[in-house]
Amino acid sequence: MMPRIRTSLALLLILLGGRVAADTLQGDLRFQAARSEPVWVGQELELYLEIWSDGFSFSGQSFVLPDVPGGFLLQPDSSTLKLNEKRGGASWQGLRYTLLLYPQRAGRLEVPSFDVRFSARAGFGTEPASFVFRTEPLTVESKLPPGADPGGLLVTSPDFRFGVSWRPERPAEGPMNLKVGDALTLEVVRRAGGVPGMVFAPLPRFGIDGISAYPDRPEVNDRVNRGELSGNRTDRVTFVCEREGSFEIPGLTFQWWDPVDEVLETREIDPLRIEVAANPAFARSGSAAGEDGGLSRRATAWAAILVVLVLLGLLLRRLAPQVLRRIENWRRRARERREASEPWAFRQVRNACRAGDPARADAAIRHWLARSGRPGASLLEWAGESGDTALRSAALRLQESLADGSAENWKGAELFGLLEQQRRQPGRPGRDPHDLSPLNPA
């Protein structure tokens, strides 16, 4: 019985002192590079963004990364590392976000200042204290590997993989034999560890008289596995033969810097010679066309059909990713609208209560109250305002379970039933204020 009394007294003191605690909480911000020595152009550099407080928990963290002239700055994921330290005998809690910077030119780069917002609480049921800090500009030095092109994007990674394929497959020796109207596709796949896909340089534009080039939209796919980033980029170009003759698709050269062995590596795609012959569908028919040597109507029709099919195929390949993205964006917006509604938030309360998880239920209830027009309010505060003694008792039992770290004596179904009853009453969260009360209440 004594531990239960102490817990109740502690909760009462927290509730009474919540407003004062919010006013006396302190916050702090740190922003620094993981190392101070210069890095190679294109090399990954970790930046640590840390928020600190002498409070109990954090919420409402937000920041927008600035553009860095001469480099790429990104946040690979939303995971954080929990920190703690002593300051003047007081315990401070911290959260660390790991940002990644990729310099793309030699010299001094500066990460501009940006705002960081967060809130902290002194304990369960206390008022949150809000903080807004602005980082100091962060300077980074980078150096260009010897022999590298200073004007292009450079991939710096000890783990670089490169793949190239032709469809149809190019011959081992000699030219490739095609016909007018035939299509040839080049696919280049590049993968590297420790870099995002955006640092891979795009393929050059191909200008070949007699051969049309149709590049697809590049596929960039970054993956994060246990904090390790790997970048992937796939480029495709389709070449269509427009007339007879001998042509050459120029070769390509790709460079990357291995920072471990400090070696500038090079991979090349050899030039491809093409011999384009006449296509029967495009052949001239003297007997059908007359003395002027023009194409027969049948050959012209086949040529038009072939060109339309080729162009339609290329158009579909270009538009398919956009259509899929639009469908995915529509589904995402629909999901966001659904999850922003009060009924959805209340269903999460029901699921958490039925699962018998006090911490999950407390978070779901706060989210539901925020969706109901009471952002920042706790269940205990709302129960006190409602005058429902049963609901207030259930809220206290929830707080006791949170403080004890035990769900043994907590009854989630009972709490949900009381919440559902309050939700149906006029003026309560979750009810439209324009709804009319029953004409003949029971």
XYZ file of C-alpha atoms in Angstrom:
442
model
C 0.000 0.000 0.000
C 2.819 2.421 0.856
C 4.381 2.358 -2.667
C 0.941 3.092 -4.146
C 0.502 6.086 -1.799
C 3.950 7.401 -2.676
C 3.149 7.077 -6.379
C -0.133 8.962 -5.972
C 1.562 11.730 -3.980
C 4.285 11.994 -6.599
C 1.691 12.303 -9.350
C -0.164 14.971 -7.378
C 3.026 16.978 -6.896
C 3.799 16.681 -10.591
C 0.318 17.902 -11.520
C 0.438 20.821 -9.093
C 3.934 21.817 -10.141
C 3.488 21.220 -13.868
C 3.123 24.876 -14.780
C 6.119 25.897 -12.692
C 8.245 23.068 -14.107
C 7.479 24.166 -17.657
C 8.694 27.664 -16.823
C 11.965 26.462 -15.249
C 12.998 23.845 -17.819
C 16.161 24.586 -19.773
C 17.096 23.655 -23.331
C 20.236 23.659 -25.438
C 21.424 22.892 -28.988
C 24.672 21.587 -30.473
C 25.637 21.323 -34.141
C 29.062 20.017 -35.101
C 30.944 17.836 -37.576
C 32.010 14.335 -36.577
C 35.611 15.223 -37.502
C 37.516 18.433 -38.061
C 40.110 17.428 -40.687
C 39.436 18.130 -44.399
C 37.486 15.522 -46.362
C 37.686 14.510 -50.003
C 35.268 15.956 -52.529
C 32.288 13.604 -52.645
C 33.169 11.912 -49.341
C 30.488 11.412 -46.706
C 30.853 13.611 -43.619
C 28.580 13.083 -40.627
C 27.158 16.167 -38.911
C 25.657 15.833 -35.427
C 22.562 17.875 -34.554
C 21.828 17.469 -30.831
C 18.926 18.849 -28.783
C 19.307 18.930 -24.990
C 17.087 19.599 -21.980
C 17.068 18.993 -18.251
C 13.495 17.737 -18.663
C 12.119 14.216 -18.793
C 11.048 13.741 -22.436
C 11.066 15.430 -25.865
C 8.285 16.083 -28.374
C 7.514 18.242 -31.403
C 11.022 18.205 -32.877
C 11.206 19.942 -36.265
C 13.812 21.498 -38.542
C 14.283 22.139 -42.263
C 17.738 21.549 -43.717
C 19.164 24.433 -45.760
C 20.736 24.247 -49.206
C 24.531 24.078 -49.026
C 26.314 25.828 -51.926
C 28.785 23.357 -53.395
C 27.445 20.302 -51.586
C 24.529 18.049 -50.709
C 23.102 17.945 -47.159
C 20.523 15.322 -46.261
C 18.954 13.433 -43.368
C 19.089 9.701 -44.219
C 16.383 8.719 -41.717
C 14.520 9.973 -38.642
C 16.283 7.755 -36.100
C 17.968 9.366 -33.083
C 20.565 8.434 -30.496
C 19.680 9.064 -26.843
C 22.319 10.940 -24.843
C 22.740 12.025 -21.234
C 25.274 14.008 -19.263
C 25.715 15.918 -16.012
C 25.765 19.711 -15.968
C 26.411 21.318 -12.604
C 25.113 18.242 -10.832
C 21.862 18.181 -12.847
C 20.974 15.434 -15.312
C 20.466 16.518 -18.921
C 18.884 14.379 -21.631
C 19.750 14.679 -25.313
C 18.753 13.401 -28.752
C 21.227 13.236 -31.626
C 20.233 13.401 -35.294
C 22.917 12.317 -37.773
C 23.001 14.408 -40.958
C 25.161 13.627 -43.989
C 27.117 16.205 -46.002
C 28.691 15.474 -49.401
C 31.016 18.263 -50.657
C 31.042 18.603 -54.449
C 33.834 21.134 -54.851
C 37.192 21.734 -53.244
C 37.712 24.514 -50.717
C 35.639 25.862 -47.870
C 31.939 25.039 -47.661
C 29.497 26.598 -45.219
C 26.311 25.032 -43.896
C 23.965 28.021 -43.359
C 22.116 28.570 -40.090
C 18.686 26.978 -39.656
C 16.015 26.900 -36.946
C 15.424 23.905 -34.675
C 12.235 23.581 -32.593
C 11.326 21.122 -29.863
C 9.416 20.783 -26.599
C 10.338 19.109 -23.315
C 8.362 18.008 -20.256
C 9.472 17.717 -16.652
C 7.362 14.564 -16.216
C 4.035 12.899 -16.956
C 1.104 15.311 -16.946
C 3.269 18.449 -16.827
C 3.047 21.397 -19.174
C 5.568 21.256 -22.051
C 8.219 23.943 -22.430
C 8.843 24.998 -26.042
C 12.271 25.936 -27.387
C 13.472 27.508 -30.634
C 17.192 27.604 -31.394
C 19.178 28.655 -34.450
C 22.360 26.838 -35.375
C 25.606 28.663 -35.992
C 27.016 28.454 -39.550
C 29.217 25.363 -39.845
C 32.380 25.472 -41.976
C 33.834 22.377 -43.670
C 37.050 22.015 -45.687
C 37.219 19.657 -48.677
C 40.002 18.714 -51.089
C 39.976 17.413 -54.670
C 41.610 14.027 -55.338
C 44.605 14.228 -57.697
C 43.606 13.696 -61.317
C 39.873 14.190 -60.742
C 37.789 16.488 -62.937
C 37.130 19.670 -60.908
C 33.989 20.501 -62.889
C 31.969 17.298 -62.490
C 30.253 15.277 -59.797
C 32.642 12.887 -58.061
C 31.715 9.672 -56.277
C 33.988 9.009 -53.297
C 33.508 5.528 -51.910
C 35.575 2.380 -51.289
C 32.589 0.301 -52.416
C 31.666 1.208 -56.008
C 29.891 -1.203 -58.357
C 29.191 -0.648 -62.018
C 27.094 -2.556 -64.547
C 26.272 -1.999 -68.223
C 24.007 -3.895 -70.607
C 22.745 -3.526 -74.171
C 19.409 -4.761 -75.550
C 19.844 -6.436 -77.967
C 23.235 -7.623 -76.689
C 26.211 -6.056 -78.423
C 28.522 -8.428 -80.321
C 31.871 -9.385 -78.817
C 33.634 -8.085 -81.920
C 32.731 -5.990 -84.908
C 29.732 -3.736 -85.492
C 26.120 -4.366 -84.535
C 23.870 -4.983 -87.537
C 20.456 -3.330 -87.374
C 17.758 -2.129 -89.754
C 15.984 1.169 -90.167
C 13.392 1.510 -87.390
C 15.188 -0.857 -84.995
C 15.717 0.247 -81.389
C 18.756 -0.328 -79.166
C 18.751 0.288 -75.388
C 21.754 1.051 -73.186
C 21.358 0.522 -69.414
C 23.942 1.751 -66.903
C 23.631 0.801 -63.213
C 25.840 2.410 -60.575
C 25.907 1.545 -56.872
C 28.137 2.833 -54.085
C 28.225 2.641 -50.315
C 28.273 5.757 -48.176
C 26.845 8.090 -50.845
C 23.322 9.000 -52.072
C 22.220 8.359 -55.631
C 22.096 12.092 -56.355
C 25.921 12.297 -56.509
C 26.093 10.093 -59.613
C 26.553 12.253 -62.706
C 23.832 11.911 -65.378
C 24.690 10.386 -68.737
C 25.685 12.888 -71.434
C 23.363 13.898 -74.248
C 23.863 11.915 -77.440
C 23.711 13.819 -80.734
C 24.159 11.369 -83.621
C 22.971 12.295 -87.108
C 20.742 9.446 -88.284
C 20.273 7.941 -84.789
C 17.715 9.394 -82.364
C 18.408 9.093 -78.616
C 15.559 8.932 -76.057
C 16.770 8.966 -72.422
C 14.448 7.573 -69.735
C 13.947 9.308 -66.427
C 16.771 8.069 -64.145
C 15.856 5.733 -61.295
C 17.493 6.843 -58.028
C 17.033 4.494 -55.089
C 18.795 5.132 -51.772
C 18.777 2.571 -48.980
C 19.635 2.893 -45.296
C 20.561 -0.259 -43.392
C 21.439 0.193 -39.716
C 22.479 3.766 -40.353
C 24.593 2.908 -43.421
C 23.533 4.693 -46.628
C 23.985 3.190 -50.089
C 23.094 4.969 -53.318
C 21.786 3.417 -56.537
C 21.199 5.046 -59.906
C 19.974 3.418 -63.118
C 20.095 5.255 -66.469
C 18.597 4.022 -69.739
C 18.882 5.472 -73.237
C 17.021 4.075 -76.263
C 18.556 4.654 -79.692
C 16.300 4.433 -82.785
C 17.800 3.966 -86.263
C 16.350 6.580 -88.632
C 18.242 5.844 -91.856
C 20.737 3.514 -93.480
C 24.451 3.950 -92.956
C 27.375 3.426 -90.584
C 27.202 5.087 -87.181
C 29.026 5.080 -83.861
C 27.637 5.538 -80.363
C 30.477 7.240 -78.455
C 32.076 5.598 -75.438
C 31.607 6.743 -71.849
C 34.078 7.132 -68.986
C 33.195 6.931 -65.282
C 35.530 7.896 -62.436
C 35.362 7.431 -58.682
C 37.769 7.987 -55.824
C 38.631 5.250 -53.339
C 39.383 7.150 -50.080
C 40.838 4.061 -48.381
C 43.473 3.213 -50.996
C 43.508 6.843 -52.259
C 43.247 5.713 -55.877
C 41.279 7.320 -58.713
C 39.509 4.436 -60.449
C 38.135 4.516 -64.001
C 35.623 2.367 -65.867
C 34.827 2.775 -69.545
C 32.088 1.783 -71.964
C 33.657 1.214 -75.370
C 32.216 2.959 -78.427
C 29.707 0.879 -80.386
C 29.703 0.803 -84.190
C 26.351 0.230 -85.876
C 25.638 -0.808 -89.453
C 22.059 0.097 -90.371
C 20.572 -1.680 -93.379
C 17.370 -1.020 -95.277
C 14.141 -2.262 -93.747
C 11.670 -4.067 -96.073
C 8.889 -2.007 -94.531
C 10.706 1.119 -95.687
C 11.861 -0.270 -99.072
C 10.966 1.544 -102.273
C 8.678 -0.253 -104.695
C 9.148 0.990 -108.243
C 6.204 -0.943 -109.660
C 3.776 0.391 -107.067
C 5.132 3.894 -106.800
C 5.641 4.652 -110.477
C 8.596 6.336 -112.130
C 9.085 8.882 -109.334
C 10.434 6.083 -107.059
C 8.214 7.061 -104.065
C 7.196 4.651 -101.319
C 4.215 2.451 -102.022
C 1.084 3.110 -100.002
C 1.449 -0.223 -98.257
C 5.084 0.434 -97.322
C 4.165 3.918 -96.127
C 1.403 2.513 -93.939
C 3.731 -0.081 -92.416
C 6.360 2.579 -91.804
C 3.842 4.847 -90.090
C 2.571 1.981 -87.906
C 6.113 1.024 -86.938
C 7.060 4.591 -86.038
C 3.848 5.051 -84.011
C 4.462 1.808 -82.104
C 8.052 2.771 -81.315
C 7.070 6.260 -80.161
C 4.128 4.883 -78.143
C 6.411 2.404 -76.399
C 8.912 5.131 -75.539
C 6.113 7.409 -74.317
C 4.711 4.685 -72.068
C 8.145 3.998 -70.601
C 8.515 7.682 -69.807
C 5.032 8.210 -68.408
C 4.697 4.992 -66.415
C 6.892 6.185 -63.485
C 5.006 9.511 -63.382
C 1.611 7.774 -63.358
C 2.743 5.396 -60.625
C 4.094 8.319 -58.580
C 0.810 10.211 -58.949
C -1.142 7.161 -57.795
C 1.207 6.733 -54.841
C 0.948 10.461 -53.968
C -2.851 10.250 -54.138
C -2.849 7.223 -51.830
C -0.429 8.965 -49.464
C -2.587 12.128 -49.318
C -5.703 10.021 -48.734
C -3.931 8.187 -45.922
C -2.747 11.471 -44.403
C -6.283 12.909 -44.527
C -7.641 9.769 -42.900
C -4.991 9.748 -40.185
C -5.573 13.459 -39.513
C -9.244 12.853 -38.676
C -10.701 12.536 -35.185
C -12.412 9.155 -35.830
C -9.107 7.605 -36.904
C -7.358 8.964 -33.800
C -10.114 7.576 -31.562
C -9.744 4.144 -33.176
C -6.079 4.199 -32.164
C -7.214 4.879 -28.584
C -9.538 1.877 -28.774
C -6.804 -0.385 -30.148
C -4.301 0.723 -27.488
C -6.783 0.225 -24.644
C -7.765 -3.209 -25.905
C -4.081 -4.154 -26.176
C -3.594 -3.277 -22.484
C -0.607 -1.008 -23.170
C -0.671 2.085 -20.866
C 2.132 3.976 -22.641
C 0.594 3.412 -26.056
C -2.845 4.376 -24.739
C -1.516 7.607 -23.181
C 0.142 8.629 -26.459
C -2.987 7.737 -28.461
C -5.227 9.732 -26.102
C -3.006 12.824 -26.366
C -3.076 12.491 -30.148
C -6.868 12.139 -30.108
C -7.293 15.198 -27.874
C -5.086 17.187 -30.265
C -7.246 16.074 -33.220
C -10.303 17.136 -31.194
C -9.127 20.709 -30.717
C -7.222 20.241 -27.438
C -3.527 20.169 -28.465
C -1.169 19.719 -25.521
C -3.930 18.640 -23.116
C -3.587 15.498 -21.009
C -6.335 13.032 -20.164
C -6.164 14.044 -16.504
C -6.697 17.730 -17.346
C -9.622 16.974 -19.637
C -11.179 14.574 -17.118
C -11.003 17.282 -14.437
C -12.725 19.786 -16.714
C -15.455 17.289 -17.621
C -16.455 16.726 -13.983
C -16.642 12.975 -14.586
C -15.242 11.460 -11.380
C -15.120 7.949 -12.854
C -13.102 9.178 -15.820
C -10.771 11.129 -13.532
C -10.180 8.017 -11.417
C -9.438 6.007 -14.559
C -7.030 8.735 -15.713
C -5.223 8.603 -12.359
C -4.919 4.822 -12.610
C -3.421 5.250 -16.078
C -0.862 7.744 -14.733
C -0.016 5.379 -11.871
C 0.550 2.531 -14.320
C 2.825 4.774 -16.391
C 4.807 5.781 -13.305
C 5.080 2.176 -12.040
C 5.941 0.827 -15.478
C 3.392 -1.943 -14.949
C 0.089 -2.701 -16.680
C -0.925 -5.461 -14.290
C -3.734 -3.573 -12.530
C -4.676 -1.276 -15.400
C -8.030 -1.848 -17.115
C -7.911 -0.479 -20.636
C -11.419 -1.616 -21.568
C -12.903 0.316 -18.638
C -11.081 3.505 -19.627
C -12.147 3.208 -23.256
C -15.777 2.736 -22.243
C -15.678 5.956 -20.207
C -13.991 7.829 -23.060
C -16.572 6.576 -25.532
C -19.370 7.697 -23.210
C -17.875 11.194 -22.834
C -17.281 11.413 -26.589
C -21.005 11.042 -27.297
C -21.930 14.005 -25.092
C -22.498 17.456 -26.675
C -19.475 19.720 -26.576
C -17.047 16.874 -25.903
C -14.078 15.970 -28.107
C -15.062 14.044 -31.191
C -18.608 15.466 -31.441
C -19.653 18.004 -34.037
C -20.836 21.121 -32.160
C -23.656 21.523 -34.734
C -25.117 18.077 -33.899
C -28.490 18.268 -32.125
C -29.177 16.535 -28.831
C -31.758 13.708 -28.826
C -35.336 14.952 -28.836
C -36.475 12.484 -26.168
C -33.386 11.470 -24.189
C -33.752 8.248 -22.237
